[in-house]
Short mmCIF file of C-alpha atoms in Angstrom, two decimals:
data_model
loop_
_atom_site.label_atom_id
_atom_site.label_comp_id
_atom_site.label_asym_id
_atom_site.label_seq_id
_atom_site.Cartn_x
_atom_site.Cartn_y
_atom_site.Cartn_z
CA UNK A 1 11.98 14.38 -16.63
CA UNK A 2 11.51 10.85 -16.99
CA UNK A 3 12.95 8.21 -14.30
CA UNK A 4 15.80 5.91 -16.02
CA UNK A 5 14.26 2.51 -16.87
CA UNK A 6 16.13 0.98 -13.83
CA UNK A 7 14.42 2.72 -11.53
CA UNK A 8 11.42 0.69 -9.92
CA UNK A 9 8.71 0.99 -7.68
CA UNK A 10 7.38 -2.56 -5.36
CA UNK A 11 3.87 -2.32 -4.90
CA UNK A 12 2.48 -4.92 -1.99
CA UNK A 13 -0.40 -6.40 -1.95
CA UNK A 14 -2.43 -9.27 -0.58
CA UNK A 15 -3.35 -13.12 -0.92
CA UNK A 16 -6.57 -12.63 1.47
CA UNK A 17 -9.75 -13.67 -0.53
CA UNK A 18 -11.17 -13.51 2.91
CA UNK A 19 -11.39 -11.28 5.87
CA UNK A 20 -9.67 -13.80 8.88
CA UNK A 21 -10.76 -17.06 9.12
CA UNK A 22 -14.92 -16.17 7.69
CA UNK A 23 -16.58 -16.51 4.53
CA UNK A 24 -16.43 -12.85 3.94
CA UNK A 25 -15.12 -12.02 0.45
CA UNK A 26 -11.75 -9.47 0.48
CA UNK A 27 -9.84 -8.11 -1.56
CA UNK A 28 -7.37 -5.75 -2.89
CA UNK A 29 -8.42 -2.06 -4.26
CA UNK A 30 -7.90 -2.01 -7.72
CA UNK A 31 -8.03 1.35 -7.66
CA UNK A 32 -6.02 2.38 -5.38
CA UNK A 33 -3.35 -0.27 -7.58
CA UNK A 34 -4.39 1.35 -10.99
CA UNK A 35 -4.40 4.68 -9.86
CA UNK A 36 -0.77 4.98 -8.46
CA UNK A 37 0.42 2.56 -10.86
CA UNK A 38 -0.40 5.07 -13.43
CA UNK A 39 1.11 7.55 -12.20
CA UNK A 40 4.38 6.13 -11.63
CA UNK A 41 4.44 4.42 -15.13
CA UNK A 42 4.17 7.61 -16.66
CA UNK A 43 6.99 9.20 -14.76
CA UNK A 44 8.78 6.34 -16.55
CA UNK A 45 9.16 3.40 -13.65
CA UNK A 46 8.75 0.28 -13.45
CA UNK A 47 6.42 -1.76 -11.33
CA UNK A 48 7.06 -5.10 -9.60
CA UNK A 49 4.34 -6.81 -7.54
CA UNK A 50 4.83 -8.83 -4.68
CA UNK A 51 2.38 -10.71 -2.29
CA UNK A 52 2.99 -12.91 0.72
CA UNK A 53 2.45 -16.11 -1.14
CA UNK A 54 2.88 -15.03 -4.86
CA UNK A 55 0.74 -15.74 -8.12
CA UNK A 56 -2.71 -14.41 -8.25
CA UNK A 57 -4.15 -11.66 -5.57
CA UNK A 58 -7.71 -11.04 -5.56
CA UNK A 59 -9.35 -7.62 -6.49
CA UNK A 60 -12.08 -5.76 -5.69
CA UNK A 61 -13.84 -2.28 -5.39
CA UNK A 62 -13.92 -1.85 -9.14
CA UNK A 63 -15.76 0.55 -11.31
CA UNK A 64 -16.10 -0.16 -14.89
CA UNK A 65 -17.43 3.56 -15.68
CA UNK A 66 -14.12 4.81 -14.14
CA UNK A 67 -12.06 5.45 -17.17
CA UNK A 68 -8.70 4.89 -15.64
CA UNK A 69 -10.29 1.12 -13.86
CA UNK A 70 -11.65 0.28 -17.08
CA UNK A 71 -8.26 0.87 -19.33
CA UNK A 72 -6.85 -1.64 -16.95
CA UNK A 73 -9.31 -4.09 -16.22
CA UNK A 74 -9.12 -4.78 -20.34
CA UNK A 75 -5.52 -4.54 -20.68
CA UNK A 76 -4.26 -8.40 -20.43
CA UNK A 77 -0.82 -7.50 -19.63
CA UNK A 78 -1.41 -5.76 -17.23
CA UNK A 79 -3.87 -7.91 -15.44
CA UNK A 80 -0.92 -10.85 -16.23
CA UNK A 81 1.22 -9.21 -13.88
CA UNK A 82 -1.84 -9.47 -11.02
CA UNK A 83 -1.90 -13.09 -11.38
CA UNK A 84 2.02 -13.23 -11.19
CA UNK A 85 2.49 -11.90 -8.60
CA UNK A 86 6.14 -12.40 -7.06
CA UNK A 87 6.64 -13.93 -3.87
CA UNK A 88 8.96 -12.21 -1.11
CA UNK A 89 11.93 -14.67 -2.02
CA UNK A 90 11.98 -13.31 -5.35
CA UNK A 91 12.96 -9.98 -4.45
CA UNK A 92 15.93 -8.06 -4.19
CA UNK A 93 16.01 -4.91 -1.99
CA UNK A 94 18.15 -2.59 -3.78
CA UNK A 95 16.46 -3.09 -6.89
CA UNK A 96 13.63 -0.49 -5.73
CA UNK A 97 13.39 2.95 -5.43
CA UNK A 98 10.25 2.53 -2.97
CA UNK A 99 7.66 0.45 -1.96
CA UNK A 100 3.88 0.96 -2.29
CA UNK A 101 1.41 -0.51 0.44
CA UNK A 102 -2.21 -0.84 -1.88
CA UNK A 103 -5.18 -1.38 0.43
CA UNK A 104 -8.70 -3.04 0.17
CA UNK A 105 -9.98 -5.16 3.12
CA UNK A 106 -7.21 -8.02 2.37
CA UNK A 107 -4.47 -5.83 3.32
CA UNK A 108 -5.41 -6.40 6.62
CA UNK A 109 -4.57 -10.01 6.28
CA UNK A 110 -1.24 -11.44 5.29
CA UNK A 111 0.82 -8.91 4.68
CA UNK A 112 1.13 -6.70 8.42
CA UNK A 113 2.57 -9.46 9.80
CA UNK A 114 4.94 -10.99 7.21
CA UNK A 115 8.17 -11.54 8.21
CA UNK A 116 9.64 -11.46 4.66
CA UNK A 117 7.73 -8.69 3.33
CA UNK A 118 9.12 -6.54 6.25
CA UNK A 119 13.03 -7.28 5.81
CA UNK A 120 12.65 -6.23 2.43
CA UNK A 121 10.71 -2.69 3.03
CA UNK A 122 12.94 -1.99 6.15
CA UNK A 123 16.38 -3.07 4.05
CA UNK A 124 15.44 -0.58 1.32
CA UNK A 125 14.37 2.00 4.09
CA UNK A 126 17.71 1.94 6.11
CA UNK A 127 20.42 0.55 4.13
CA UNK A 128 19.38 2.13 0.04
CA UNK A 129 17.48 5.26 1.02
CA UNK A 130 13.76 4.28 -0.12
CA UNK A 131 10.64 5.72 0.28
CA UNK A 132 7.87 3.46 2.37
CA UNK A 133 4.54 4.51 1.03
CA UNK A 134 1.01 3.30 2.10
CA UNK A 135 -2.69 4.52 0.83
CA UNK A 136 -5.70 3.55 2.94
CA UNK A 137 -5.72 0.12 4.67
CA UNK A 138 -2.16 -0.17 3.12
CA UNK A 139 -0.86 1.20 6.11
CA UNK A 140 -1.52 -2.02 7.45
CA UNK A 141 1.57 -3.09 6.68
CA UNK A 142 3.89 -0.52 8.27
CA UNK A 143 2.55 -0.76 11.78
CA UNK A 144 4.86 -3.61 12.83
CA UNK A 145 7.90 -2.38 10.89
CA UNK A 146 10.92 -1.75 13.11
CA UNK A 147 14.16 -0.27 12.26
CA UNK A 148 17.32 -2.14 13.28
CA UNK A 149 17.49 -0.53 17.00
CA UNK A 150 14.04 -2.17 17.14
CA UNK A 151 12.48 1.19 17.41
CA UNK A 152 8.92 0.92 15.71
CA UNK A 153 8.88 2.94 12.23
CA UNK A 154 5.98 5.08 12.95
CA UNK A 155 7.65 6.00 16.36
CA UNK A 156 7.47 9.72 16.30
CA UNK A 157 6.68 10.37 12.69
CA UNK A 158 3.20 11.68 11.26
CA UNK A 159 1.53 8.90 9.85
CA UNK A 160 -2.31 8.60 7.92
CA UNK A 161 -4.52 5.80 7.01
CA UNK A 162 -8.17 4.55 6.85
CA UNK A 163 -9.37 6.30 10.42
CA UNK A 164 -11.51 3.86 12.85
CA UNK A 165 -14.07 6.73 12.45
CA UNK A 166 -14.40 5.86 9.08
CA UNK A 167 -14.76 2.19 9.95
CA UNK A 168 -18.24 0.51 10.58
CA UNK A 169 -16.84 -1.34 13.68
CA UNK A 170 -20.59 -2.75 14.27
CA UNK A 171 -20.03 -4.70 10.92
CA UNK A 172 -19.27 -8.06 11.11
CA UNK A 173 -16.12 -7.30 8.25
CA UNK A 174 -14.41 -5.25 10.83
CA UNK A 175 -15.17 -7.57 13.85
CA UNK A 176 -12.48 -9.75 11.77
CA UNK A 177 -9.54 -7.16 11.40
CA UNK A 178 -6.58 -8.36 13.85
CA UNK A 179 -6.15 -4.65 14.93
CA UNK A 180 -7.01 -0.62 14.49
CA UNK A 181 -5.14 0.97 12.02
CA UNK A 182 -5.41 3.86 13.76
CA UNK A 183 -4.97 2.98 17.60
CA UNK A 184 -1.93 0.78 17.09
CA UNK A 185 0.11 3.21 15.22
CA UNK A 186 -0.54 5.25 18.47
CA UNK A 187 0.10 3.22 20.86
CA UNK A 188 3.49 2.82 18.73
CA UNK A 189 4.33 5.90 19.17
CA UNK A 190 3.08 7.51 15.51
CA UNK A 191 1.22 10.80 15.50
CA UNK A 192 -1.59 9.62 13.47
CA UNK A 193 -3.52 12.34 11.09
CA UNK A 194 -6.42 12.28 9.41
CA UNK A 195 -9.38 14.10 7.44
CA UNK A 196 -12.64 14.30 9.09
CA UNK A 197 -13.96 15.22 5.79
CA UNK A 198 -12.36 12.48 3.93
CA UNK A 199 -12.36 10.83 0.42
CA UNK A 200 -10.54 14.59 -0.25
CA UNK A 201 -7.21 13.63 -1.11
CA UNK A 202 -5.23 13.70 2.14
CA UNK A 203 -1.99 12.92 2.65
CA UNK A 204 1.28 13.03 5.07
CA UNK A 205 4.67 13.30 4.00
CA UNK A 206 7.28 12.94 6.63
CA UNK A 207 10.40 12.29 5.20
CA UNK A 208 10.83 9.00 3.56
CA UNK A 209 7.36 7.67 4.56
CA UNK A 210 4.11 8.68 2.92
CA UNK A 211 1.24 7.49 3.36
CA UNK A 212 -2.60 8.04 2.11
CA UNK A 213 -6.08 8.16 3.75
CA UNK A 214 -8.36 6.41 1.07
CA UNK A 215 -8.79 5.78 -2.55
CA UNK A 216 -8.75 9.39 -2.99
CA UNK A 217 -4.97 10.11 -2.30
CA UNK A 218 -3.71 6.86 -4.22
CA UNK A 219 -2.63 9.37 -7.33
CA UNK A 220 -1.35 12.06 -5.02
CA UNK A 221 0.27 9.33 -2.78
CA UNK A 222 2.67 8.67 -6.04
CA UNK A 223 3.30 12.01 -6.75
CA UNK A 224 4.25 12.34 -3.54
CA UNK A 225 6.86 9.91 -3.68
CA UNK A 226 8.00 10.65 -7.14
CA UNK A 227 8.23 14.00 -5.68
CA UNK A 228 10.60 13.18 -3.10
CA UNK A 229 13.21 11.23 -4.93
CA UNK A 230 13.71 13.98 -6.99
CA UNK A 231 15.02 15.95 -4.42
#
């Protein structure tokens, strides 16, 4: 079945060329973009991009003997749209079926703690029914979101994301990150789960959020929400 051409997905990503205020190069993962985006667009959607500040995001973590990378890293179009991206005043809630959280290092930076960027995900979360999705750092940007009681999102649901076990927390990148993925969902009240294995796909649906552990769940992180607005 394919999606009518109305229905869209927002993915959200980052302006951060830099993790905090060093000299550290960030960036978003283009595959964890390419791979969901992929997805999605053939389950017939359409894909709008938005970033804190708008126009061009950086990205990173690319492999140019991944098949999938490499289709997109040549295809202009496509790579237009990453340098257009649209700023948070541009969007319109209701236009989206769900949102999409892409990680990298710069999704630490920027985005968590946008005002904007949150009104819009928690407007399409309460008042139209959408799915909030994250994969990998992504989840980032749900920690702070709060529902209109002021309850925190993550408050009793399961919730997954880049673990801090995972992390290198010796290097100077993380030394730079404004908080744990992992330890502030917590303390918010989320039941945080995760792969000890990882880079195996894992995921956690629970209800209307969805969220992924690393690049390896980005795919399975779309299907997941395609999967759930069919129901």
């Amino acid at each position: 079945m394919v999606a009518n051409q109305a229905e869209r997905i927002l993915f959200i990503v980052s302006n951060a060329h830099f993790y905090g205020n060093s000299d550290i190069n960030a960036s978003n993962h283009f595959s964890e973009i390419v791979q969901a985006y992929d997805v999605f667009r053939r389950a017939g959607y359409e894909i709008d991009f938005v970033s804190p500040e708008g126009g061009a995001i950086p990205i990173g973590y690319i492999s140019t003997s991944d098949p999938l990378q490499k289709k997109y890293l040549f295809d202009n179009d496509f790579m237009d749209i990453l340098e257009t991206t649209k700023k948070p005043n541009e969007v319109i809630p209701s236009d989206y079926k769900a949102v999409y959280y892409g990680g990298g290092g710069a999704a630490m930076f920027g985005v968590p703690e946008n005002g904007d960027i949150q009104k819009i995900v928690m407007e399409l979360y309460e008042e139209h029914e959408g799915i909030i999705s994250a994969i990998c750092h992504g989840t980032a940007g749900i920690v702070n979101l709060k529902t209109q009681d002021g309850t925190y999102l993550v408050a009793g649901k399961k919730v997954n994301g880049f673990p801090d076990s995972f992390e290198n927390m010796d290097a100077e990148y993380y030394k730079t990150f404004p908080f744990s993925i992992q330890e502030t969902i917590v303390q918010r009240g989320g039941d945080f789960r995760f792969s000890e294995k990882g880079w195996d796909g894992f995921t956690v649906s629970d209800g209307r959020l969805i969220s992924g552990q690393d690049p390896s769940a980005a795919g399975l992180v779309a299907e997941k929400v395609i999967e759930t607005l069919k129901q």
